[in-house]
Coordinates of C-alpha atoms in Angstrom, one line a residue:
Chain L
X1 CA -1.3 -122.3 19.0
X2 CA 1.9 -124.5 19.2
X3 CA 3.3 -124.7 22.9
X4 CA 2.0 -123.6 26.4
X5 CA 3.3 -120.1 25.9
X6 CA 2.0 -119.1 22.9
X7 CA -1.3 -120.8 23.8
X8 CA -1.6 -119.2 26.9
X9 CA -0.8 -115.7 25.5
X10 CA -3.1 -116.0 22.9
X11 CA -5.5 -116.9 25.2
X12 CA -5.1 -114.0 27.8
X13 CA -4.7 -111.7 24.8
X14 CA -8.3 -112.6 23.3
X15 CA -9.6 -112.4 27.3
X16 CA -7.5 -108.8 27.6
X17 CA -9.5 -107.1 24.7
X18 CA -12.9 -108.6 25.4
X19 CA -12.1 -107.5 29.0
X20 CA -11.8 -104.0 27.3
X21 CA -14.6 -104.0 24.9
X22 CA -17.2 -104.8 28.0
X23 CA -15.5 -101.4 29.9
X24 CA -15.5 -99.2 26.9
X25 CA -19.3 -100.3 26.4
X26 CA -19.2 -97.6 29.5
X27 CA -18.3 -94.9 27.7
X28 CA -21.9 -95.2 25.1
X29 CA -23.8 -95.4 28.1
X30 CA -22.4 -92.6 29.6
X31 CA -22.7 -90.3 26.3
X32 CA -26.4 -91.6 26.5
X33 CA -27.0 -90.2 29.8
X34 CA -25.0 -87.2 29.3
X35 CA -27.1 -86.5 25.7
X36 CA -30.3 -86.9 27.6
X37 CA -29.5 -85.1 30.9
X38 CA -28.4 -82.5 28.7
X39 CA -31.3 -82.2 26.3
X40 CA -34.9 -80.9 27.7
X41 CA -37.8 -82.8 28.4
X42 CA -39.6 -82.8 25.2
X43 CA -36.4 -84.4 23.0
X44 CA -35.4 -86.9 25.2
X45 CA -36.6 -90.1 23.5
X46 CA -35.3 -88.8 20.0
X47 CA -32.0 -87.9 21.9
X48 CA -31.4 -91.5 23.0
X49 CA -32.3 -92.8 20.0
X50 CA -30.4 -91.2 18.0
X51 CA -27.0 -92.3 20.5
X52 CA -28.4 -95.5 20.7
X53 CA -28.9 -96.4 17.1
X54 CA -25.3 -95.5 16.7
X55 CA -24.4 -98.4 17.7
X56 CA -25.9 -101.4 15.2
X57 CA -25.0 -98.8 12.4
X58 CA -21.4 -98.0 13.3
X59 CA -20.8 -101.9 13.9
X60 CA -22.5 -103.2 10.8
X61 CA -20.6 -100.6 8.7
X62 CA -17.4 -101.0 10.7
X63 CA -17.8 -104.9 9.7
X64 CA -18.3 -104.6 5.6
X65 CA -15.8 -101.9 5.3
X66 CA -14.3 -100.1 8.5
X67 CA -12.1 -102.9 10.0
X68 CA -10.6 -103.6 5.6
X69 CA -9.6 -99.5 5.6
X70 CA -7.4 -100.2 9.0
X71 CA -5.7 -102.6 7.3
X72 CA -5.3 -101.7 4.2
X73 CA -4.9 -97.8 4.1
X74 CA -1.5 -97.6 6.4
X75 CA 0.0 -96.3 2.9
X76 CA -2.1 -94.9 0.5
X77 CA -1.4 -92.4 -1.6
X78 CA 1.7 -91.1 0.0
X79 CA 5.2 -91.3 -0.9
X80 CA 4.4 -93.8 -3.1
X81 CA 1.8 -96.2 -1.3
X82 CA -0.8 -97.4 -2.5
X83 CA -4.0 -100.0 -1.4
X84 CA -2.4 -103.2 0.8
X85 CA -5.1 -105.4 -0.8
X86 CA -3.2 -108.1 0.6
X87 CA -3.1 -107.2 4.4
X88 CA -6.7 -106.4 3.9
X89 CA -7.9 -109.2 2.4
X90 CA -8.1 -111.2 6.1
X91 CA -10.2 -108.5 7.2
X92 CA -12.9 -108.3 5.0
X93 CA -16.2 -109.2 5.8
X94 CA -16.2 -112.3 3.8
X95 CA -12.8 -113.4 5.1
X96 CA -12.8 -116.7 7.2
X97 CA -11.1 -114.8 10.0
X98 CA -14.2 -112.6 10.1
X99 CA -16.1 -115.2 12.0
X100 CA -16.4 -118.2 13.9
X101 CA -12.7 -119.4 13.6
X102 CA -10.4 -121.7 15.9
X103 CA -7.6 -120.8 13.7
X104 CA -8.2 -117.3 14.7
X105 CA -8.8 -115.8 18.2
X106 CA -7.5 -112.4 18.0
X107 CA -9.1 -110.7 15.2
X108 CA -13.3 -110.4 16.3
X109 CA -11.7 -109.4 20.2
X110 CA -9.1 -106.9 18.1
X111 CA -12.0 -105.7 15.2
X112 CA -14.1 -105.0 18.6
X113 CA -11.5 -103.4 20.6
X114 CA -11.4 -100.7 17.5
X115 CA -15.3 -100.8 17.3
X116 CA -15.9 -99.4 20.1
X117 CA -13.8 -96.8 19.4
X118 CA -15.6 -95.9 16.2
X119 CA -19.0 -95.4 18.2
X120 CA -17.2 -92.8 20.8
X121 CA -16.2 -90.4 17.9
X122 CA -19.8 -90.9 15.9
X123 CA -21.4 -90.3 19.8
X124 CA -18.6 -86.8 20.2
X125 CA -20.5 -85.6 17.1
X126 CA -23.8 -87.0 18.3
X127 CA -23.6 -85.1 21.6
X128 CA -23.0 -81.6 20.2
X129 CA -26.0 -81.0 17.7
X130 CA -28.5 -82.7 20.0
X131 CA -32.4 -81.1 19.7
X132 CA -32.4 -79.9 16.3
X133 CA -30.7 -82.2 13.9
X134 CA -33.0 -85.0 11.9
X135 CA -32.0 -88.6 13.0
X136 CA -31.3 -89.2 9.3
X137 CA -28.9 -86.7 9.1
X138 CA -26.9 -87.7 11.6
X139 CA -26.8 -91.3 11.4
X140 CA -24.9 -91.0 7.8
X141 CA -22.2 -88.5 9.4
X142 CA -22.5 -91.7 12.5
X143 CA -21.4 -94.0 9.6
X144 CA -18.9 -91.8 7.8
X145 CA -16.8 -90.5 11.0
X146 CA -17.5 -94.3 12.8
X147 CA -16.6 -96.1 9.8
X148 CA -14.4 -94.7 7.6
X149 CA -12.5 -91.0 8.5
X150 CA -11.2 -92.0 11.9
X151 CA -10.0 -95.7 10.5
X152 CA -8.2 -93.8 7.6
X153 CA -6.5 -91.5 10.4
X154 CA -6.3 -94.8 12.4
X155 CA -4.4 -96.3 9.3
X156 CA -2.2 -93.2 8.8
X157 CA -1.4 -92.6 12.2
X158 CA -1.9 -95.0 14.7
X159 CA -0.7 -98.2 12.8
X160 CA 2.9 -99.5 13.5
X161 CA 3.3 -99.0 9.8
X162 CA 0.8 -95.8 9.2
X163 CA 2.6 -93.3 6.9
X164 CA 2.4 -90.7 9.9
X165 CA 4.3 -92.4 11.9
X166 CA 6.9 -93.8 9.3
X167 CA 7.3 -89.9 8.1
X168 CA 6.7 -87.4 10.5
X169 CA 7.7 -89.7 13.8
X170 CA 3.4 -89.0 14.8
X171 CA 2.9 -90.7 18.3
X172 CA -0.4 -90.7 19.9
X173 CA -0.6 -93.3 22.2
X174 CA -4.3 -92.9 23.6
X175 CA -5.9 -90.9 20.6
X176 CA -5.7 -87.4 21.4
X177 CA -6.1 -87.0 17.4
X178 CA -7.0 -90.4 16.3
X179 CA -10.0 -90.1 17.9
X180 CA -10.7 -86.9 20.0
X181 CA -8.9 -84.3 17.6
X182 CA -11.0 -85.6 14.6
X183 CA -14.6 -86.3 16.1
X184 CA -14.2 -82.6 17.7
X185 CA -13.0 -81.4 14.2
X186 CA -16.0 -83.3 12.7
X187 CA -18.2 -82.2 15.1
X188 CA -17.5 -77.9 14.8
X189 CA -17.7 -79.1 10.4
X190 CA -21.7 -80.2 11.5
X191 CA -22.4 -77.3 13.6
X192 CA -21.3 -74.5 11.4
X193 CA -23.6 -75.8 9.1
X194 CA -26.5 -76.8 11.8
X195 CA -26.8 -73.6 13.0
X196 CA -27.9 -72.9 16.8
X197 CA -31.0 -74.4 18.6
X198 CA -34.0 -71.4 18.9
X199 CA -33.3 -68.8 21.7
X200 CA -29.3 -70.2 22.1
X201 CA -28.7 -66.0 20.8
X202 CA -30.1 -63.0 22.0
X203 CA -30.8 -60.8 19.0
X204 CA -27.9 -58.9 19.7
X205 CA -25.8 -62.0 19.4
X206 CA -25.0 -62.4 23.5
X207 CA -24.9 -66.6 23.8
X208 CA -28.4 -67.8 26.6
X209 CA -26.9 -70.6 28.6
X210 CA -29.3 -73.8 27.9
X211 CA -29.1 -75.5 31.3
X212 CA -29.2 -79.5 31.5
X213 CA -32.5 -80.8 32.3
X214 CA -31.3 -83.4 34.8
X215 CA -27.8 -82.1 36.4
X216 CA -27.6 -85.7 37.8
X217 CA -28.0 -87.7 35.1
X218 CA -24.5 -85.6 33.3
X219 CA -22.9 -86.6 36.7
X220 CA -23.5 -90.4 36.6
X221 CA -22.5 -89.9 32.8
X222 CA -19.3 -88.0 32.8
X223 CA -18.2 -90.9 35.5
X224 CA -19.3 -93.4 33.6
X225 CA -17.0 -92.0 30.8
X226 CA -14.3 -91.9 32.9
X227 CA -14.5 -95.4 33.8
X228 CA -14.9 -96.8 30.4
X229 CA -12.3 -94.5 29.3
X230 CA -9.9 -96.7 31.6
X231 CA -10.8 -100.0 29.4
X232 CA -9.8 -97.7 26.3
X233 CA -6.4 -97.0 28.0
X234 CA -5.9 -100.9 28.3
X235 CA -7.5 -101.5 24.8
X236 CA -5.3 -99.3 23.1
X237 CA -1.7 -101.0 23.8
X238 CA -0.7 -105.1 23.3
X239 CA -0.7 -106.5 26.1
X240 CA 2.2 -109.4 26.4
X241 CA 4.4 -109.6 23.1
X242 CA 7.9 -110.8 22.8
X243 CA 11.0 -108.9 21.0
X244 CA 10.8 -111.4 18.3
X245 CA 7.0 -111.4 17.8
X246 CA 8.0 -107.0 17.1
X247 CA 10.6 -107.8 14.8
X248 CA 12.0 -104.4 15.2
X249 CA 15.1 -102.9 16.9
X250 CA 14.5 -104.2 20.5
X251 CA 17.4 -106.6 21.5
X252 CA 17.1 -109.3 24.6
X253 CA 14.1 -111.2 25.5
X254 CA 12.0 -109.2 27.5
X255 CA 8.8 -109.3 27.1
X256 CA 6.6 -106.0 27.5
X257 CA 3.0 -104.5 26.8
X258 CA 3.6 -102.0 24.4
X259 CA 1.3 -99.0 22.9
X260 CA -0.4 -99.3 19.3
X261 CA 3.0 -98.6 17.2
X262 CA 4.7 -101.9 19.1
X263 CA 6.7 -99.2 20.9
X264 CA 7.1 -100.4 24.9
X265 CA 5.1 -99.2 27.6
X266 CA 3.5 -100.8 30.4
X267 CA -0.3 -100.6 32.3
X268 CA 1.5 -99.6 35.5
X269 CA 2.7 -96.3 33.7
X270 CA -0.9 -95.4 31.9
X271 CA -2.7 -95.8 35.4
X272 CA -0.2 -93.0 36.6
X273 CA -0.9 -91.1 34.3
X274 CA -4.3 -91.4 33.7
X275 CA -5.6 -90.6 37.4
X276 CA -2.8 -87.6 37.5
X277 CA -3.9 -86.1 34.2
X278 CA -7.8 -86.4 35.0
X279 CA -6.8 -84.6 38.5
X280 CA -5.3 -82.2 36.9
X281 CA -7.7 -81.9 34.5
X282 CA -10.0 -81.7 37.3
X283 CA -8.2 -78.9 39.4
X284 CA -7.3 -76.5 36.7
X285 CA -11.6 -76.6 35.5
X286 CA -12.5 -76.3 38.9
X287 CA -10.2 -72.7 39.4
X288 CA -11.0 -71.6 35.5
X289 CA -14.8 -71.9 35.8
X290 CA -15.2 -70.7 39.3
X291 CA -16.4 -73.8 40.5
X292 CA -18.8 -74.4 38.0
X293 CA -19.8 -77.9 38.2
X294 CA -20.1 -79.5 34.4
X295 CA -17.2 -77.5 33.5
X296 CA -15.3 -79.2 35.8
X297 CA -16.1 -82.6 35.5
X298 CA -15.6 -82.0 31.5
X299 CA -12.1 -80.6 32.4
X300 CA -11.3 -84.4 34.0
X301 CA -11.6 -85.4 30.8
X302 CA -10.0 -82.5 28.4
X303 CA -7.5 -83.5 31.0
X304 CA -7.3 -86.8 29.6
X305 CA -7.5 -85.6 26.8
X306 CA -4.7 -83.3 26.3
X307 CA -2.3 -86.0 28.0
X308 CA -3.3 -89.4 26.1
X309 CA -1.5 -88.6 22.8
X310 CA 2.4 -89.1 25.0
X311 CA 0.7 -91.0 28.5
X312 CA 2.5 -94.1 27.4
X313 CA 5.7 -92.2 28.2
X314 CA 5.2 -89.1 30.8
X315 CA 6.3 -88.7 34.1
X316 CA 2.5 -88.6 36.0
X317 CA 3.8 -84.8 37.0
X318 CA 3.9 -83.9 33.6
X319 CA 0.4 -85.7 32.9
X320 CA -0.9 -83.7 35.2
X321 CA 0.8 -80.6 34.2
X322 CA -0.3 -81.0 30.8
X323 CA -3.6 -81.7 31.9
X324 CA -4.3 -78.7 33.3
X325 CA -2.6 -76.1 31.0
X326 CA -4.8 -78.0 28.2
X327 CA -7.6 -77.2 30.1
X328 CA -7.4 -73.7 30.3
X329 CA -6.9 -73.4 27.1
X330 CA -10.2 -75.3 26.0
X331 CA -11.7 -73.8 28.4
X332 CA -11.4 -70.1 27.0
X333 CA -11.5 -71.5 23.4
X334 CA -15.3 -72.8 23.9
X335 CA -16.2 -69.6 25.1
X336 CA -14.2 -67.4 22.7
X337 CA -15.7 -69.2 19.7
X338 CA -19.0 -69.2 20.7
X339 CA -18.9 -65.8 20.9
X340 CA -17.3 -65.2 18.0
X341 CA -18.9 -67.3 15.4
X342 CA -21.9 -67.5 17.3
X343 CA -21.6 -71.8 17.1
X344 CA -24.3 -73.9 19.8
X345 CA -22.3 -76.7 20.8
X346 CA -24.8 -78.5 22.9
X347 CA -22.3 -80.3 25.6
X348 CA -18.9 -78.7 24.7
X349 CA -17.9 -81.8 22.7
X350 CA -15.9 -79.6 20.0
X351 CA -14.2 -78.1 23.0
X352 CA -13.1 -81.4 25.6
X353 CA -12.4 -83.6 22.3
X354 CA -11.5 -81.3 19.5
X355 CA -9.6 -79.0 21.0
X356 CA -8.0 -80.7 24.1
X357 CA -6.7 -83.4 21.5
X358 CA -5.7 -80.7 19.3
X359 CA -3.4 -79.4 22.0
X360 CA -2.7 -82.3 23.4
X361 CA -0.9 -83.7 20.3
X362 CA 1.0 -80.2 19.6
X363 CA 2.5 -80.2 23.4
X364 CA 3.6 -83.7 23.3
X365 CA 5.7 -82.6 20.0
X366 CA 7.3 -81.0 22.5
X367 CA 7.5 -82.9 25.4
X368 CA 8.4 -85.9 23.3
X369 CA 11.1 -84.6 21.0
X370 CA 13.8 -86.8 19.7
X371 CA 12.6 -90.1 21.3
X372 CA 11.6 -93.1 19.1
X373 CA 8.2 -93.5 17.6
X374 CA 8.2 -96.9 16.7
X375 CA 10.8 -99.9 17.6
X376 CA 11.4 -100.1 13.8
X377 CA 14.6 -98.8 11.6
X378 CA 14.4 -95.6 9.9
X379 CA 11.0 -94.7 11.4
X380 CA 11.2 -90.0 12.2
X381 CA 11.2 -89.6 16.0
X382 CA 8.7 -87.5 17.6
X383 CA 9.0 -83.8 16.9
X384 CA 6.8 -80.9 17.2
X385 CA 6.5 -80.5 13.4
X386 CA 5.2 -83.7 13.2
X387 CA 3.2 -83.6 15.7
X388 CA 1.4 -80.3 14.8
X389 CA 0.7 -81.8 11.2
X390 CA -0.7 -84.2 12.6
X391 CA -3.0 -82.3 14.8
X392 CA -3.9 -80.3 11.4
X393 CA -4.6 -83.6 9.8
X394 CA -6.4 -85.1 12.3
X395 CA -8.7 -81.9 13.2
X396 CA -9.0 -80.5 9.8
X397 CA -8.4 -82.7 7.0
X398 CA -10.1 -85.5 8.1
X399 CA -13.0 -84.2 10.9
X400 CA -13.5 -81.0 9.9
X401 CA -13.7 -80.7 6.1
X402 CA -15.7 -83.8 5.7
X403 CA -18.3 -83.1 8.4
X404 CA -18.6 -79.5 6.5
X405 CA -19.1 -80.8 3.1
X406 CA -21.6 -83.6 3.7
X407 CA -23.8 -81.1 6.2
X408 CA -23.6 -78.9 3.4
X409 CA -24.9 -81.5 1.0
X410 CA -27.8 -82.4 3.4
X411 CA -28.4 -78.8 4.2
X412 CA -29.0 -77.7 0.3
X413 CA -31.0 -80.9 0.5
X414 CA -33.1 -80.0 3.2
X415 CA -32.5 -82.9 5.2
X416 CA -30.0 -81.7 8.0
X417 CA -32.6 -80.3 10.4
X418 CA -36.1 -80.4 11.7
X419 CA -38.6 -78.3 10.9
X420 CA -38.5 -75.2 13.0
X421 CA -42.2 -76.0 14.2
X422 CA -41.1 -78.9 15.2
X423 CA -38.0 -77.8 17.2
X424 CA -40.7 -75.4 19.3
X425 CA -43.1 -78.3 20.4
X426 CA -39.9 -81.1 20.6
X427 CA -39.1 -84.4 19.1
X428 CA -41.3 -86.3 21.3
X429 CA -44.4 -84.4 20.6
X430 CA -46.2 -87.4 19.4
X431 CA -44.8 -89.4 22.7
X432 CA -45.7 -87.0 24.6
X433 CA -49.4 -86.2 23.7
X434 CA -50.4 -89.9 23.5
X435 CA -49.1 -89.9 26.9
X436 CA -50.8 -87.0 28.1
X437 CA -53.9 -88.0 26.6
X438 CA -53.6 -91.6 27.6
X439 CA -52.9 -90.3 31.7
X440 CA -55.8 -88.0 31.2
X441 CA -58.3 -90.9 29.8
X442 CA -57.0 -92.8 33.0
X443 CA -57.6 -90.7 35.9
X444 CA -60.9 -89.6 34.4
X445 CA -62.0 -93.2 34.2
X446 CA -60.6 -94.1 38.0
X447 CA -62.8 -90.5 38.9
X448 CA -65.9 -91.9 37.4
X449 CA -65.1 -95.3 38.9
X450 CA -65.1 -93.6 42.4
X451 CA -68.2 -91.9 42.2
X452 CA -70.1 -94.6 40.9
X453 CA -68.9 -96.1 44.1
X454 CA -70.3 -93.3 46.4
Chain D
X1 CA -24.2 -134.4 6.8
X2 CA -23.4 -130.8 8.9
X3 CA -23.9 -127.6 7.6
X4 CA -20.6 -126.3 9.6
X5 CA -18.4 -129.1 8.1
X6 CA -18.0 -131.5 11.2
X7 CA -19.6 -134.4 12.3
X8 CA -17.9 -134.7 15.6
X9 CA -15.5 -133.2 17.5
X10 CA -13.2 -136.3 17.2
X11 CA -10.4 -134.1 15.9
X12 CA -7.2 -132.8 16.0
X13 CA -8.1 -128.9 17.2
X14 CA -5.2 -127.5 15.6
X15 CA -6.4 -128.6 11.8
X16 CA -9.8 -126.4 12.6
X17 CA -10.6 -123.3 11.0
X18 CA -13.5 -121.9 10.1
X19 CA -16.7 -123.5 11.6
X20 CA -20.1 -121.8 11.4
X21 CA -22.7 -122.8 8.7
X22 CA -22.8 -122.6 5.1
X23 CA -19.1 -122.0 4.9
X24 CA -18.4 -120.6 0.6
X25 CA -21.3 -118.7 1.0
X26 CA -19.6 -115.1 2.4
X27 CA -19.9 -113.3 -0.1
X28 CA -23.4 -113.5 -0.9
X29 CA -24.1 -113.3 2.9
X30 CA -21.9 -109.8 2.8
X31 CA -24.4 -108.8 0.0
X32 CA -27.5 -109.4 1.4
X33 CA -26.4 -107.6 5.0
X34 CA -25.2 -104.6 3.0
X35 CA -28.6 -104.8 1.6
X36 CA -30.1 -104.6 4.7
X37 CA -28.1 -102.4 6.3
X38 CA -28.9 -99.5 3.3
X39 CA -32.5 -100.3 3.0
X40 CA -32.7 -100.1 6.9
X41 CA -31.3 -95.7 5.8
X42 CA -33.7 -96.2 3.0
X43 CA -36.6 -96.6 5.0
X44 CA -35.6 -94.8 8.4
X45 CA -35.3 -91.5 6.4
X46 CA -38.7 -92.0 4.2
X47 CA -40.5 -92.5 7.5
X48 CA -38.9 -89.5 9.8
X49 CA -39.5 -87.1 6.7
X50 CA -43.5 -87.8 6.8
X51 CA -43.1 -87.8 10.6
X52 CA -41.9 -84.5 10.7
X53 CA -44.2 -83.3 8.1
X54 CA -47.3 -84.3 10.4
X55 CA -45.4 -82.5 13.4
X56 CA -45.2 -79.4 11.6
X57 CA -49.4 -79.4 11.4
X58 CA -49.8 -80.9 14.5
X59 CA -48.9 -79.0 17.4
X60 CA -51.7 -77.4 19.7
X61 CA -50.7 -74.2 21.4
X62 CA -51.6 -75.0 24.5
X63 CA -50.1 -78.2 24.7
X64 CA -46.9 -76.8 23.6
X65 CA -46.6 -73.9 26.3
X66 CA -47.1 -77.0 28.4
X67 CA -44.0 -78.2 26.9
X68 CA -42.4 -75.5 27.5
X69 CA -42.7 -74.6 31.1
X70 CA -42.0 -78.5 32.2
X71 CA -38.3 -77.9 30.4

């Protein structure tokens, strides 16, 4: 750190990101209570810890091999990429910069920043095949969607160098695809597979509603969501960094916060449109579902959603706008589908991630046309060809298909999901009798205590 | 002798890297939390398998309607 200003940038930079990290911690907690208040009474200890133990097993994995693939994988394969070894090689986990390093304050706040990223999309999946899928099962699809599918999308498309970007001018600011598009994708690959929970279908195929066990626990969640989704706003641009630091086409010294791909924006214009696309998010749920409360705390956050992948550069109108048309659409897509193809998706994750982010990445193609998608030369602009194939990638290609396949794999194996006995009498059976028989043992005992008394 | 590499912090901060313990040894330290990490799978799925094998036997009816109506 050579001078004031560099030191003190570094400095705030490092704070910035922890800053971040601590905020976005909100958004497990609130899956947690939204994956509990959701399931019933005899699955809520499994249901927590299965969410919880997401967390030590997408960090571990995201440290010996998720944080190399960001780095390395901007180019592979395509137009003639291959493996950056060498931009990798200060990222893996037996790099110096991996650890405890003066010479390096940046990478464990960055590596985090991205972390906590990788536990919302393995929680998105976690949510939506609550009560019937073996812990097992779903901590190796926690692993493969936390540490390695939504990196390699991450590399592709939300790099300033990802081959997405470079080729089909891909912009998505705040991960309507990087993360939401591809954990919903994921998420619908699992359930297909999964299958519904007992008594979500009539016999004649009409879909039971499975009501949350604690309404109020959802609530608390689904704000808590929104509040650490605010820290992943900040976490997902750089915040102070000078025209020279880019390197790209930006003339003048200016300096500015700019969005993943090194492009400009600022934290004034993401607040906008943040709060304008989670109200209208919020309004256009509350008139499609007839008041219905979940649905319309949900649509805050398809709302979200649909506007993150251009909310570095709307007018908050058109946040809002976007918003709500994406919610309307996700909202009769849930439905339509569950009809259709009969699928139980436990808290509508397939529908507020997959498809809101889906949507939201093919409206900004449109919205966005023609301007820049990075500061660098000879970089495609944004475009709604682009941006649909990137959708397509991000929902299919890489969430989709791979969550298919391996639930396939562990299906023929017979170690996707619990034993139907089981699902009858819950995952806490064993909890729950011990504790039943320990109250009764109790209260008999206090009884005979008081008559001996008498 | 310091297993991080200093003795003191009499130095110039801008010639400091690295400074936890038993610096050289990453690589083996990668392989023995990798280890870890898939013996941890190893055992977590061994263990819920005979769980739920018991739970299938286990269940008393009554107990389970009980279940059942508390939701």
């Amino acid at each position: 750190m050579d001078g004031n200003l560099d030191a003190l940038t570094t400095v705030f930079t490092e704070f910035y990101y922890w800053v971040t990290v601590v905020f976005m911690f909100l958004i497990h907690v609130g899956f947690c209570m939204y994956e509990v208040g959701a399931s019933r009474a005899r699955n809520h200890m499994h249901t927590l810890m299965k969410n919880i133990m997401i967390i030590p097993l997408v960090t571990v994995t995201f440290f010996f091999f998720g944080w190399w693939i960001y780095w390395a994988f901007p180019n592979f394969w395509f137009f003639g990429g291959s493996i950056d070894f060498e931009a990798g090689a200060a990222n893996l986990p037996w790099s110096e910069n991996m650890a405890t390093n003066l010479d390096d304050r940046i990478t464990g706040v960055f590596w985090a920043a991205f972390l906590l990223f990788s536990w919302t999309a393995a929680s998105i999946v976690s949510g939506s095949v609550i009560e019937r899928i073996r812990s097992s099962a779903l901590w190796v699809h926690a692993v493969l969607i936390g540490s390695v599918f939504w990196i390699i999308d991450a590399a592709w498309g939300w790099h300033y160098g990802g081959w997405m970007v470079q080729k089909l001018g891909y912009h998505d600011a705040y991960a309507s695809g990087v993360i939401h598009a591809i954990a919903g994708g994921y998420a619908l690959g699992v359930i297909m597979v999964l299958g519904p929970r007992i008594g979500k279908f009539a016999k004649d195929g009409t879909p039971r509603d499975i009501p949350p066990h604690n309404p109020w626990m959802l609530t608390i969640g689904i704000f808590l969501i929104y509040t650490g989704f605010w820290g992943f706003y900040a976490a997902c641009n750089v915040p102070a960094i000078s025209p020279e630091a880019i390197g790209g086409q930006i003339t003048g010294t200016t300096w500015t916060a700019t969005n993943i791909y090194l492009a400009p924006t600022s934290l004034s214009a993401i607040t906008f449109n943040f709060l304008m696309s989670l109200s209208g998010g919020l309004m256009a749920a509350y008139v499609v579902s007839k008041g219905d409360a979940f649905w319309t705390f949900s649509g805050g956050l398809a709302g979200i959603i649909t506007a993150s992948a251009g909310n570095d550069l709307y007018h908050p109108i058109q946040a809002m706008i976007i918003a709500a048309i994406g919610v309307v659409i996700v909202y009769n897509l849930h439905y339509w589908v569950e009809r259709k193809f009969k699928l139980d998706d436990a808290v509508g994750a397939v529908a507020v991630h997959g498809y809101a982010g889906f949507v939201g990445l093919v409206i900004s193609g449109f919205v966005l046309w023609g301007a820049p998608s990075s500061p660098y030369e000879g970089y495609a602009a944004i475009n709604p060809v682009g941006q649909f194939l990137g959708a397509v990638i991000m929902f299919f290609v890489l969430g989709f298909l791979p969550g298919f396949i391996v639930a396939k794999l562990q299906s023929m194996a017979g170690v996707l999901r619990i034993p139907e006995e089981v699902e009858l009498q819950g995952l806490d059976y064993a909890e729950h009798h011990a504790y039943e028989d320990a109250k009764a043992a109790i209260i008999e005992a206090d009884k005979a205590a008081l008559a001996a008394k008498s | 002798m310091s297993t991080i590499g200093y003795e003191s912090w009499a130095v110039d901060l801008a010639d400091v890297n690295a400074i936890y313990p038993f610096q050289g040894w990453e690589m083996p330290m990668t392989i023995i939390g990798v280890i870890f990490w898939l013996a941890w799978h190893r055992i977590q799925f061994v263990r819920e398998g005979q769980h739920l094998e018991e739970a299938r036997k286990m269940g008393e009816k009554e107990k389970i309607d009980k279940m059942l109506e508390r939701y």
